[in-house]
């Protein structure tokens, strides 16, 4: 059934991909950090000015906290995100020659970088798939589709890695995010419009499923 669901999702969302805008590894890392608890569209409104003012790790490390906060103030958690960006720039300069590392353990050592962020950067920038990127959409749909009953993100990732063929790890998060935004929304999913209705164990509860 998993393969059938994947096939339907691929046909339904053939252009599913990361919706954050970036051109360099550093820009990708910054954008993914900023996307925490924030819509990608909002991040994309802020990043052009951020990228123009801080084009490399050295500039980011030398930034004034207040200036970063001014650029990010339309985003949630903007003060902590500004602090993490500056500290991240400092670590990149001092430990990695100003370059974004391509190893999971090194990415996880950076301020503001958790597993989801690190996996996303590895996948989108370095074409390296070390796991499944789990955000709120992916977690919600994994439970609704019966692929995981866990609440913990790391446990959900382990369940998805066991359920999904490894060749699809890189695309499953994009497919589930697209479906979660379009049909399987939080609160009242549009089950009557869902192409997965006949395969989804939650569909029988209809649009009352939360």
Protein backbone atom coordinates (compact mmCIF):
# COMPACT_ATOMS: atom_id res chain seq x y z
CA UNK A 1 0.00 0.00 0.00
CA UNK A 2 2.90 2.38 0.71
CA UNK A 3 4.10 2.14 -2.89
CA UNK A 4 0.57 2.85 -4.14
CA UNK A 5 0.27 5.92 -1.92
CA UNK A 6 3.66 7.17 -3.06
CA UNK A 7 2.68 6.68 -6.71
CA UNK A 8 -0.55 8.65 -6.24
CA UNK A 9 1.24 11.47 -4.43
CA UNK A 10 3.91 11.66 -7.14
CA UNK A 11 1.21 11.89 -9.82
CA UNK A 12 -0.75 14.47 -7.83
CA UNK A 13 2.23 16.67 -6.95
CA UNK A 14 4.79 16.19 -9.75
CA UNK A 15 6.51 19.50 -8.94
CA UNK A 16 6.77 19.01 -5.18
CA UNK A 17 10.05 20.48 -3.98
CA UNK A 18 11.56 22.75 -1.35
CA UNK A 19 9.74 26.09 -1.53
CA UNK A 20 12.49 28.13 0.13
CA UNK A 21 14.51 30.41 -2.15
CA UNK A 22 18.31 30.23 -1.97
CA UNK A 23 21.38 30.09 -4.22
CA UNK A 24 24.27 29.06 -1.97
CA UNK A 25 24.82 26.55 0.86
CA UNK A 26 24.93 29.37 3.41
CA UNK A 27 21.71 30.88 2.09
CA UNK A 28 20.05 27.47 2.27
CA UNK A 29 21.17 26.99 5.86
CA UNK A 30 19.98 30.45 6.86
CA UNK A 31 16.61 30.01 5.15
CA UNK A 32 15.92 26.62 6.73
CA UNK A 33 16.80 27.97 10.18
CA UNK A 34 14.40 30.86 9.65
CA UNK A 35 11.61 28.54 8.50
CA UNK A 36 11.15 27.03 11.96
CA UNK A 37 7.57 27.73 13.08
CA UNK A 38 7.15 30.04 10.09
CA UNK A 39 5.69 29.73 6.61
CA UNK A 40 8.18 29.43 3.78
CA UNK A 41 6.45 32.25 1.92
CA UNK A 42 7.13 34.62 4.79
CA UNK A 43 10.76 33.53 4.95
CA UNK A 44 11.14 34.18 1.22
CA UNK A 45 9.95 37.74 1.77
CA UNK A 46 12.73 38.39 4.29
CA UNK A 47 15.70 36.53 2.85
CA UNK A 48 16.50 38.76 -0.18
CA UNK A 49 17.51 41.64 2.11
CA UNK A 50 19.23 39.27 4.53
CA UNK A 51 21.25 37.59 1.79
CA UNK A 52 22.20 40.92 0.23
CA UNK A 53 23.51 42.28 3.52
CA UNK A 54 25.20 39.10 4.74
CA UNK A 55 26.56 37.21 1.77
CA UNK A 56 29.11 35.11 3.64
CA UNK A 57 29.82 33.70 7.07
CA UNK A 58 32.29 36.47 7.94
CA UNK A 59 29.68 39.16 7.35
CA UNK A 60 27.15 37.20 9.37
CA UNK A 61 29.55 36.73 12.28
CA UNK A 62 30.28 40.46 12.32
CA UNK A 63 26.60 41.46 12.20
CA UNK A 64 25.02 43.53 14.92
CA UNK A 65 22.30 41.58 16.71
CA UNK A 66 19.96 44.58 16.43
CA UNK A 67 20.42 44.81 12.67
CA UNK A 68 19.58 41.14 12.20
CA UNK A 69 16.53 41.49 14.42
CA UNK A 70 15.31 44.43 12.32
CA UNK A 71 15.49 42.29 9.19
CA UNK A 72 13.78 39.32 10.81
CA UNK A 73 11.16 41.03 12.97
CA UNK A 74 8.26 39.88 10.77
CA UNK A 75 9.14 36.25 11.56
CA UNK A 76 8.27 34.25 14.64
CA UNK A 77 11.04 33.84 17.21
CA UNK A 78 13.03 36.51 15.38
CA UNK A 79 15.26 37.42 18.33
CA UNK A 80 16.46 33.86 18.90
CA UNK A 81 16.82 33.33 15.16
CA UNK A 82 18.93 36.49 14.83
CA UNK A 83 21.11 35.33 17.73
CA UNK A 84 21.53 31.87 16.21
CA UNK A 85 22.44 33.25 12.78
CA UNK A 86 25.17 35.42 14.23
CA UNK A 87 26.57 32.62 16.40
CA UNK A 88 26.36 30.22 13.46
CA UNK A 89 28.41 32.62 11.37
CA UNK A 90 31.02 32.78 14.10
CA UNK A 91 31.29 28.98 14.30
CA UNK A 92 31.50 28.64 10.52
CA UNK A 93 34.35 31.18 10.42
CA UNK A 94 36.24 29.81 13.41
CA UNK A 95 35.82 26.07 12.81
CA UNK A 96 34.96 25.48 9.16
CA UNK A 97 36.79 28.12 7.19
CA UNK A 98 33.59 30.02 6.54
CA UNK A 99 32.09 27.09 4.63
CA UNK A 100 28.92 25.13 5.38
CA UNK A 101 30.01 21.57 6.26
CA UNK A 102 28.54 18.60 4.42
CA UNK A 103 28.62 16.18 7.36
CA UNK A 104 25.55 15.64 9.51
CA UNK A 105 27.45 15.70 12.81
CA UNK A 106 29.15 18.98 11.95
CA UNK A 107 25.90 20.62 10.87
CA UNK A 108 24.29 19.54 14.12
CA UNK A 109 27.08 21.32 16.02
CA UNK A 110 25.99 24.69 14.61
CA UNK A 111 23.82 27.04 16.69
CA UNK A 112 20.16 26.88 15.69
CA UNK A 113 20.57 23.68 13.69
CA UNK A 114 18.56 20.63 14.68
CA UNK A 115 18.22 17.33 12.88
CA UNK A 116 15.42 18.51 10.57
CA UNK A 117 17.46 21.54 9.46
CA UNK A 118 20.63 19.51 8.99
CA UNK A 119 18.91 16.78 6.96
CA UNK A 120 17.19 19.38 4.80
CA UNK A 121 20.43 21.20 4.01
CA UNK A 122 22.25 17.95 3.23
CA UNK A 123 19.46 16.91 0.91
CA UNK A 124 18.85 20.20 -0.88
CA UNK A 125 22.45 21.43 -1.12
CA UNK A 126 24.68 18.37 -1.12
CA UNK A 127 22.30 15.79 -2.63
CA UNK A 128 22.96 13.65 0.43
CA UNK A 129 20.06 11.77 2.03
CA UNK A 130 20.77 10.65 5.60
CA UNK A 131 17.18 10.39 6.80
CA UNK A 132 13.67 11.75 6.38
CA UNK A 133 12.96 15.43 7.01
CA UNK A 134 10.03 15.62 9.43
CA UNK A 135 8.17 18.89 9.90
CA UNK A 136 4.65 19.45 11.27
CA UNK A 137 2.96 18.47 7.99
CA UNK A 138 5.01 15.28 7.65
CA UNK A 139 4.38 14.32 11.27
CA UNK A 140 0.63 14.90 10.95
CA UNK A 141 0.28 12.91 7.73
CA UNK A 142 2.51 10.09 8.94
CA UNK A 143 0.08 9.54 11.80
CA UNK A 144 -3.05 9.92 9.67
CA UNK A 145 -1.77 7.46 7.08
CA UNK A 146 -0.93 4.96 9.81
CA UNK A 147 2.80 5.02 9.11
CA UNK A 148 3.58 6.12 12.66
CA UNK A 149 1.73 6.45 15.94
CA UNK A 150 4.53 8.39 17.61
CA UNK A 151 4.41 11.99 18.78
CA UNK A 152 8.18 12.40 19.01
CA UNK A 153 9.73 13.68 15.79
CA UNK A 154 12.73 11.38 15.95
CA UNK A 155 10.49 8.35 16.47
CA UNK A 156 8.33 9.43 13.53
CA UNK A 157 11.44 9.69 11.37
CA UNK A 158 12.51 6.17 12.36
CA UNK A 159 9.04 4.85 11.50
CA UNK A 160 9.08 6.57 8.12
CA UNK A 161 12.56 5.27 7.32
CA UNK A 162 11.26 1.77 8.03
CA UNK A 163 8.05 2.22 6.02
CA UNK A 164 9.31 4.18 3.00
CA UNK A 165 11.77 2.74 0.46
CA UNK A 166 15.12 4.49 0.80
CA UNK A 167 14.96 5.68 -2.81
CA UNK A 168 11.97 7.83 -1.81
CA UNK A 169 13.36 9.34 1.39
CA UNK A 170 14.42 12.48 -0.47
CA UNK A 171 10.97 13.14 -1.93
CA UNK A 172 8.55 11.91 0.72
CA UNK A 173 8.75 15.06 2.82
CA UNK A 174 8.02 17.27 -0.20
CA UNK A 175 5.07 15.10 -1.20
CA UNK A 176 3.59 15.04 2.31
CA UNK A 177 4.12 18.77 2.77
CA UNK A 178 2.36 19.48 -0.54
CA UNK A 179 -0.54 17.22 0.40
CA UNK A 180 -0.68 18.63 3.91
CA UNK A 181 -0.97 22.17 2.58
CA UNK A 182 -3.45 21.34 -0.18
CA UNK A 183 -5.78 18.64 1.17
CA UNK A 184 -4.78 17.03 4.47
CA UNK A 185 -4.73 20.27 6.42
CA UNK A 186 -4.64 20.50 10.19
CA UNK A 187 -8.02 20.66 11.88
CA UNK A 188 -10.45 19.70 9.12
CA UNK A 189 -8.80 17.73 6.30
CA UNK A 190 -10.67 17.70 2.99
CA UNK A 191 -11.11 13.93 2.92
CA UNK A 192 -13.84 14.01 0.27
CA UNK A 193 -11.35 15.58 -2.17
CA UNK A 194 -8.41 13.35 -1.23
CA UNK A 195 -6.91 11.01 -3.84
CA UNK A 196 -5.76 8.79 -0.97
CA UNK A 197 -9.22 8.44 0.55
CA UNK A 198 -9.62 4.72 -0.22
CA UNK A 199 -6.16 3.95 1.21
CA UNK A 200 -6.11 6.18 4.29
CA UNK A 201 -7.12 4.64 7.65
CA UNK A 202 -8.18 8.07 8.89
CA UNK A 203 -10.50 8.85 5.96
CA UNK A 204 -13.40 6.92 7.43
CA UNK A 205 -13.59 9.58 10.12
CA UNK A 206 -14.12 12.11 7.37
CA UNK A 207 -13.55 15.79 7.76
CA UNK A 208 -13.96 15.62 11.51
CA UNK A 209 -10.54 13.99 11.80
CA UNK A 210 -8.10 16.26 13.65
